[in-house]
Short mmCIF file of C-alpha atoms in Angstrom, two decimals:
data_model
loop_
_atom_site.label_atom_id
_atom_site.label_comp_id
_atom_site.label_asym_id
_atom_site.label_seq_id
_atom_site.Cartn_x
_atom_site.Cartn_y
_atom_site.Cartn_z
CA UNK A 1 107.01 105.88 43.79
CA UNK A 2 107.60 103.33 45.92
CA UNK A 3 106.25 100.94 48.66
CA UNK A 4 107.19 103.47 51.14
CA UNK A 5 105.62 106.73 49.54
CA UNK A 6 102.80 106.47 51.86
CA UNK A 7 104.83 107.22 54.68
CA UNK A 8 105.53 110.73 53.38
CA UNK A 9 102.19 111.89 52.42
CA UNK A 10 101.64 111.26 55.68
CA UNK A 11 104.29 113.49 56.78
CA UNK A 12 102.67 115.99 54.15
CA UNK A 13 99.18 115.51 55.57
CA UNK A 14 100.73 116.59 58.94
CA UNK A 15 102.01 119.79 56.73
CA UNK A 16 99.15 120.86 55.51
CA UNK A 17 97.03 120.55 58.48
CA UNK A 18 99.64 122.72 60.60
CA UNK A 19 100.14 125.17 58.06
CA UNK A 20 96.27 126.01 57.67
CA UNK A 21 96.24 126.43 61.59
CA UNK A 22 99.28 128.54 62.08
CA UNK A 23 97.74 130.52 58.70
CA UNK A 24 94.11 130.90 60.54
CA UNK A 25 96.06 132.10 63.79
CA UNK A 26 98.16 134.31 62.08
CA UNK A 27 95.11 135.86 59.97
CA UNK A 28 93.09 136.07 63.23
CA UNK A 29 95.74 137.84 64.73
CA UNK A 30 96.69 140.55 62.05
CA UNK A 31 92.69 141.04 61.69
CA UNK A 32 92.82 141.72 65.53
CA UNK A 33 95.30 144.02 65.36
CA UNK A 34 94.17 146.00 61.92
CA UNK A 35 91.29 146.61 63.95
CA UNK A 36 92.83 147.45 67.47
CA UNK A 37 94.84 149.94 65.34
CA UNK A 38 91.95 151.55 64.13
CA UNK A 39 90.03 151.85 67.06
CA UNK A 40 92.32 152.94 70.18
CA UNK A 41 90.93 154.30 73.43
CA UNK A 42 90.91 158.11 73.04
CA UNK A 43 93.28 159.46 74.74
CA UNK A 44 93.45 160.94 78.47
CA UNK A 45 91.96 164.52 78.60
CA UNK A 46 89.78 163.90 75.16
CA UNK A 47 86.02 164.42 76.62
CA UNK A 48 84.31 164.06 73.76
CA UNK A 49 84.55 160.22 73.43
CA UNK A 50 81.30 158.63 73.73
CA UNK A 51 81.06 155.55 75.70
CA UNK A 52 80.21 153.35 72.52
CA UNK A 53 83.40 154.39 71.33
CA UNK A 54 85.40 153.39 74.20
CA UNK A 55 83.77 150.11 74.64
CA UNK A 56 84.48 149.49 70.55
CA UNK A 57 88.38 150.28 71.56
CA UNK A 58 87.84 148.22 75.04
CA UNK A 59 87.02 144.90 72.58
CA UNK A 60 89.39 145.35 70.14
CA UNK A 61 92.22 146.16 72.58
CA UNK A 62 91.04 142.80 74.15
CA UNK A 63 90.58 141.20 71.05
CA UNK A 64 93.93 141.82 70.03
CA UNK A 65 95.54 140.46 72.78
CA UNK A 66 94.10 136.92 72.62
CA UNK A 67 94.40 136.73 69.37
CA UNK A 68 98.49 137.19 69.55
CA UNK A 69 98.17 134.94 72.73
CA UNK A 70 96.67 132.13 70.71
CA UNK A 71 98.79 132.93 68.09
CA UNK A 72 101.90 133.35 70.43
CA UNK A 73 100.91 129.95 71.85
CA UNK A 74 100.53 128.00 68.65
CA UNK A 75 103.73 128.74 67.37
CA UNK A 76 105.14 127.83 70.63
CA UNK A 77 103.76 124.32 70.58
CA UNK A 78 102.48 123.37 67.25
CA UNK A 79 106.58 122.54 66.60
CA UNK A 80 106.92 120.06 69.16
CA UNK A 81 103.66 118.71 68.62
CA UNK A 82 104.45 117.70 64.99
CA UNK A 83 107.45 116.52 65.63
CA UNK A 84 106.23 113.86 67.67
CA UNK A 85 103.73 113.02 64.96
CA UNK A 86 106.61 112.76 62.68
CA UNK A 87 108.93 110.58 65.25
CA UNK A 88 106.31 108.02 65.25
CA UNK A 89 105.57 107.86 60.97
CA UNK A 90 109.81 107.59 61.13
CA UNK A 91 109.81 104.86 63.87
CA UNK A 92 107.42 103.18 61.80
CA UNK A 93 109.05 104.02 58.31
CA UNK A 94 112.60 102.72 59.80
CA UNK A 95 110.62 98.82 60.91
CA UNK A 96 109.52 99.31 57.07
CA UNK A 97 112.47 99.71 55.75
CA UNK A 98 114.46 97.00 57.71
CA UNK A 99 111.76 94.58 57.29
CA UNK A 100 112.15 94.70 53.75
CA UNK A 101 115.68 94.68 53.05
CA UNK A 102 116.08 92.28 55.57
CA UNK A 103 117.50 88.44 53.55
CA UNK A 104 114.67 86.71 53.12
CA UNK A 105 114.71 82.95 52.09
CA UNK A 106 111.16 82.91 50.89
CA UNK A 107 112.50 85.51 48.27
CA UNK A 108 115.03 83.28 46.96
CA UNK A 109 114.51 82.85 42.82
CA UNK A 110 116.50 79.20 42.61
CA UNK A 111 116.64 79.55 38.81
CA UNK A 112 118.35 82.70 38.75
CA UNK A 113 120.82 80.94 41.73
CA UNK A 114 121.65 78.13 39.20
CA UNK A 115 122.76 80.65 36.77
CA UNK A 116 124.79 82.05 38.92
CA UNK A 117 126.66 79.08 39.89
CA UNK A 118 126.82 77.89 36.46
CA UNK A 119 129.50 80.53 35.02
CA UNK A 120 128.00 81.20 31.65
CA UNK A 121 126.78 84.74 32.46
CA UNK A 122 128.22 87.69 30.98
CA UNK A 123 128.61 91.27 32.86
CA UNK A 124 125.61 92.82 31.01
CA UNK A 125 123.56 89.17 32.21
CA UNK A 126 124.26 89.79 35.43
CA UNK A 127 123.36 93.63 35.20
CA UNK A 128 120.36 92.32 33.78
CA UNK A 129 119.29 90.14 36.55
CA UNK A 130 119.64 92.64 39.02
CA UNK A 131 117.22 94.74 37.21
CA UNK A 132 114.75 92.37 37.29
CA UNK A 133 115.23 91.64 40.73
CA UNK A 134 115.35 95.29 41.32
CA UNK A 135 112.56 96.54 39.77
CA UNK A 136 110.33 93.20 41.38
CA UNK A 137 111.79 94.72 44.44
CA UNK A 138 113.47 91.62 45.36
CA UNK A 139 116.64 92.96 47.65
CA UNK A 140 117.65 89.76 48.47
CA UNK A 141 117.90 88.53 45.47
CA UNK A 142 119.74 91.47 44.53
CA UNK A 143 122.17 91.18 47.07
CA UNK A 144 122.98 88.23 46.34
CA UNK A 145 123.63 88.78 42.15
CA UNK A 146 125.47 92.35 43.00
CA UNK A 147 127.79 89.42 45.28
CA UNK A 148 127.98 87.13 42.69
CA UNK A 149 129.35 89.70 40.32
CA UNK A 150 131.75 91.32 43.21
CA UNK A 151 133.14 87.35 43.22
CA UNK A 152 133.05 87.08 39.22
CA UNK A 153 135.00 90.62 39.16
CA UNK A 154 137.53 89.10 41.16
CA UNK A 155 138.12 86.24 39.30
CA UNK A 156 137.91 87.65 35.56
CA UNK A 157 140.53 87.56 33.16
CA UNK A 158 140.74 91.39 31.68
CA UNK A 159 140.27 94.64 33.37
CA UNK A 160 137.31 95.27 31.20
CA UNK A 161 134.97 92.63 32.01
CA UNK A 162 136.23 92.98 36.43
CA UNK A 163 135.01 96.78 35.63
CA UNK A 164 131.43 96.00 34.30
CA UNK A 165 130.99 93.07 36.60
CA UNK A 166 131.95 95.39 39.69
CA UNK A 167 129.48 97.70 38.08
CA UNK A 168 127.20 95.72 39.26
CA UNK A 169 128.60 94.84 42.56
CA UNK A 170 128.69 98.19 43.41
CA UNK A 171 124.82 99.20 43.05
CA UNK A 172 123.94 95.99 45.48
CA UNK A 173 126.57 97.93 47.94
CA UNK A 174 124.71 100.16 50.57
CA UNK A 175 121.28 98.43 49.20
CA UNK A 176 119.66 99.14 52.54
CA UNK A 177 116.98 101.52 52.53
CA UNK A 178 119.32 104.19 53.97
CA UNK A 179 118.22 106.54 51.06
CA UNK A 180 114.49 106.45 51.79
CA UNK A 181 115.67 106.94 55.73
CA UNK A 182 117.70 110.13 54.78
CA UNK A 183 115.24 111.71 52.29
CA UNK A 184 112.52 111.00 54.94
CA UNK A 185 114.64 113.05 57.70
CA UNK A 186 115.20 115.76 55.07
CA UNK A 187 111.68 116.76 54.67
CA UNK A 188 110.62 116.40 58.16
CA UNK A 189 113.54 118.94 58.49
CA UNK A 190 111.47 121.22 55.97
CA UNK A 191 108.62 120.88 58.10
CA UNK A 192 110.18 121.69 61.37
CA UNK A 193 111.77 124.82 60.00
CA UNK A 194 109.11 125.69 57.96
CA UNK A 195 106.92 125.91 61.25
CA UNK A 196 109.57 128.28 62.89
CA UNK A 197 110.27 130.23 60.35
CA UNK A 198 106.19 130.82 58.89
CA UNK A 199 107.71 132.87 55.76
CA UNK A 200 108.79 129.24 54.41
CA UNK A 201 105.63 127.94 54.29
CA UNK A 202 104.92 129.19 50.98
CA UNK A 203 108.08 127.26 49.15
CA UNK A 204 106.82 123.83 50.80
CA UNK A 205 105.92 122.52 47.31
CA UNK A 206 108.87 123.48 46.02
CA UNK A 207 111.06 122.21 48.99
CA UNK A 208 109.41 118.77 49.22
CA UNK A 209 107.94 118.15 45.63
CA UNK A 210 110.47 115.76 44.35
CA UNK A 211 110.87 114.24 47.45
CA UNK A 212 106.65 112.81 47.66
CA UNK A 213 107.37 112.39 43.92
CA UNK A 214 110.43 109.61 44.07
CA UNK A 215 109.99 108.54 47.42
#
């Protein structure tokens, strides 16, 4: 997990809360209408009916109806309404994101810079340092190595050593947070069609699980 995990559970906090009020709704409203079912107004011409058993048929016929109006209404709105929630976690996800891959001086490691100015590194040293820098979550300083090793590739003397070298080049390319961005907008896709479509709702574990898990 990363620094940015929090940003999904969020989105998954949003989930769950909609989910248990579109499953309450929906449960009110099938109760409703089990019971409207079983209780309809006699019909025209039957005398017999006592007046407790039209009243009984009265409430449950009435019942029935706001309970697939609140229902009806829900679904309606509950989309938009946490979508909007979403748009703001993304708007504030995005800053996040830019913020941190942004080049930042301060994050500068001037030992590692002499080293790679000095010329003495092998491909695997360099893929090494980028780890490190990597896993400290240092992007500017892997930017920078994943550079140095684009300009070492360029100027080495066999195809072998310009291959590993722009190994490492390569995973320093696109090193802008556009994954988390992309996997972010993937689940908040889940979510929205989850919403519309309520049979979905069910798989949301399995749709989003490795997403909260690696985010």
């Amino acid at each position: 997990m990363s620094r940015f995990n929090t940003f999904v559970q969020q989105v998954n906090d949003i989930a769950q809360t909609s989910f248990e009020q579109i499953g309450k709704a929906e449960a009110a409203y099938k109760d409703a209408e089990s019971k409207y079912n079983a209780n309809k107004r006699p019909a025209r011409g039957v005398w017999n009916a006592d007046a407790a058993t039209i009243a009984k048929a009265a409430r449950a016929e009435a019942n029935y109806h706001e309970a697939k109006e609140a229902y009806d209404k829900l679904s309606r709105s509950l989309p938009d309404q946490t979508r909007a929630e979403v748009a703001k976690i993304r708007s504030a996800l995005e800053k996040a994101v830019t913020d941190f891959y942004a080049a930042d001086p301060k994050a500068i490691d001037a030992n590692t810079m002499e080293l790679l100015k000095s010329g003495i590194l092998k491909p695997a040293e360099y893929d090494r340092l980028f780890e490190v820098a990597n896993h400290g979550d240092n992007a500017t300083m892997c930017r920078l190595i994943a550079q140095a090793a684009e300009t070492a590739a360029a100027n080495a003397k066999d195809d072998d050593t310009a291959r590993q070298l722009r190994y490492v080049a390569n995973k320093g390319r696109g090193l802008d947070g556009r994954h988390y961005m992309q996997a972010f907008d993937s689940m908040a896709d889940a979510l929205d069609r989850s919403l519309r479509r309520t049979y979905l709702i069910p798989k949301w574990d399995e749709m989003t699980a490795n997403i909260r898990e690696n985010f």
